[in-house]
mmCIF file of C-alpha atoms in Angstrom:
data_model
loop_
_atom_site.group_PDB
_atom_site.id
_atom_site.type_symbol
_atom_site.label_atom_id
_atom_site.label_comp_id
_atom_site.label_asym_id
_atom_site.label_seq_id
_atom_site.Cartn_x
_atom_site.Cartn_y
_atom_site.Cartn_z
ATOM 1 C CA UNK H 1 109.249 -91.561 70.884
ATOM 2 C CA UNK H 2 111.137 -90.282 73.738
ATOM 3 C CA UNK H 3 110.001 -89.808 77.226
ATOM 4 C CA UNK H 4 109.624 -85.928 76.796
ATOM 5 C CA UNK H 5 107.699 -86.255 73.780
ATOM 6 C CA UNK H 6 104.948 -88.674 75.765
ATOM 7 C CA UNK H 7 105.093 -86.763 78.200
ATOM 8 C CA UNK H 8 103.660 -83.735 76.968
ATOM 9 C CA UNK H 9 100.547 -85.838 76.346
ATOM 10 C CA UNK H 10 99.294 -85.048 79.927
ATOM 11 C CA UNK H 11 100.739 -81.645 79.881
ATOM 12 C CA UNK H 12 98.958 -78.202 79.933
ATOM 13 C CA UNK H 13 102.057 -75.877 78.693
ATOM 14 C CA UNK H 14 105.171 -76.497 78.047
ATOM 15 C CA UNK H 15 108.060 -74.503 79.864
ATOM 16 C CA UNK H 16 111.538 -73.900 78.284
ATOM 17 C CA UNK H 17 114.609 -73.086 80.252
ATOM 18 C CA UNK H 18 117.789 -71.851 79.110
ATOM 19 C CA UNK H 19 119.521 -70.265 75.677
ATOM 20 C CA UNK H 20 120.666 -73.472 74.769
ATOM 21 C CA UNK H 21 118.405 -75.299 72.676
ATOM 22 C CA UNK H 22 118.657 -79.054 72.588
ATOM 23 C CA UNK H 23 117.705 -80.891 69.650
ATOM 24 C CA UNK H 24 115.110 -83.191 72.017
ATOM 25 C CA UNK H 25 113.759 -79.679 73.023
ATOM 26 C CA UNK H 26 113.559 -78.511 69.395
ATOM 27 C CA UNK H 27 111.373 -81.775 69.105
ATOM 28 C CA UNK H 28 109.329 -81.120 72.151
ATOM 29 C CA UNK H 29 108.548 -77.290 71.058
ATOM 30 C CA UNK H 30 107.675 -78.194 67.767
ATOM 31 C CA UNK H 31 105.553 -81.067 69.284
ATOM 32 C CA UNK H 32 103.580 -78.660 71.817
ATOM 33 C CA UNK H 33 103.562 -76.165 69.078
ATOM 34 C CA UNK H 34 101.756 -78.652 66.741
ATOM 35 C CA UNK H 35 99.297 -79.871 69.708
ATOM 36 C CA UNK H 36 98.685 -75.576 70.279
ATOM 37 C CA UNK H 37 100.010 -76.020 73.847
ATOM 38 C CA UNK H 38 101.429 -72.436 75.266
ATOM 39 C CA UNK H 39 105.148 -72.288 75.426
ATOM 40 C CA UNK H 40 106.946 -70.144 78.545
ATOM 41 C CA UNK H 41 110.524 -69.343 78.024
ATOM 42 C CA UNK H 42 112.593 -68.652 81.033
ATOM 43 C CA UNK H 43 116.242 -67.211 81.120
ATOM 44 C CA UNK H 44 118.994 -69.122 83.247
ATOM 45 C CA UNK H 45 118.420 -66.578 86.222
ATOM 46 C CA UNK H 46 114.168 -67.918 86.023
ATOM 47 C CA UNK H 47 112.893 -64.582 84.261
ATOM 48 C CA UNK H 48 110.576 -64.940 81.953
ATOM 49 C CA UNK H 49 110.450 -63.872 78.857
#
């Protein structure tokens, strides 16, 4: 398990940055996803949405 994963153990949301979607990220959104965690996805320039 990597670092990212175990770390959303102790996490209350999970925020994504970025277009680009890494395949460790896929695994992290699926894993916060799966644990009902909220997601926040934030453009390059920090907008939200």
């Amino acid at each position: 398990m990597t670092m990212g994963l175990q770390l959303l153990d102790i996490c209350k949301e999970l925020w994504v940055f970025g277009h680009k979607i890494s395949e460790g990220m896929k695994a992290e959104i699926e894993k916060a996803k799966q644990m009902g965690m909220p997601i926040r996805y934030f453009s390059e320039s920090m907008e939200e949405g």
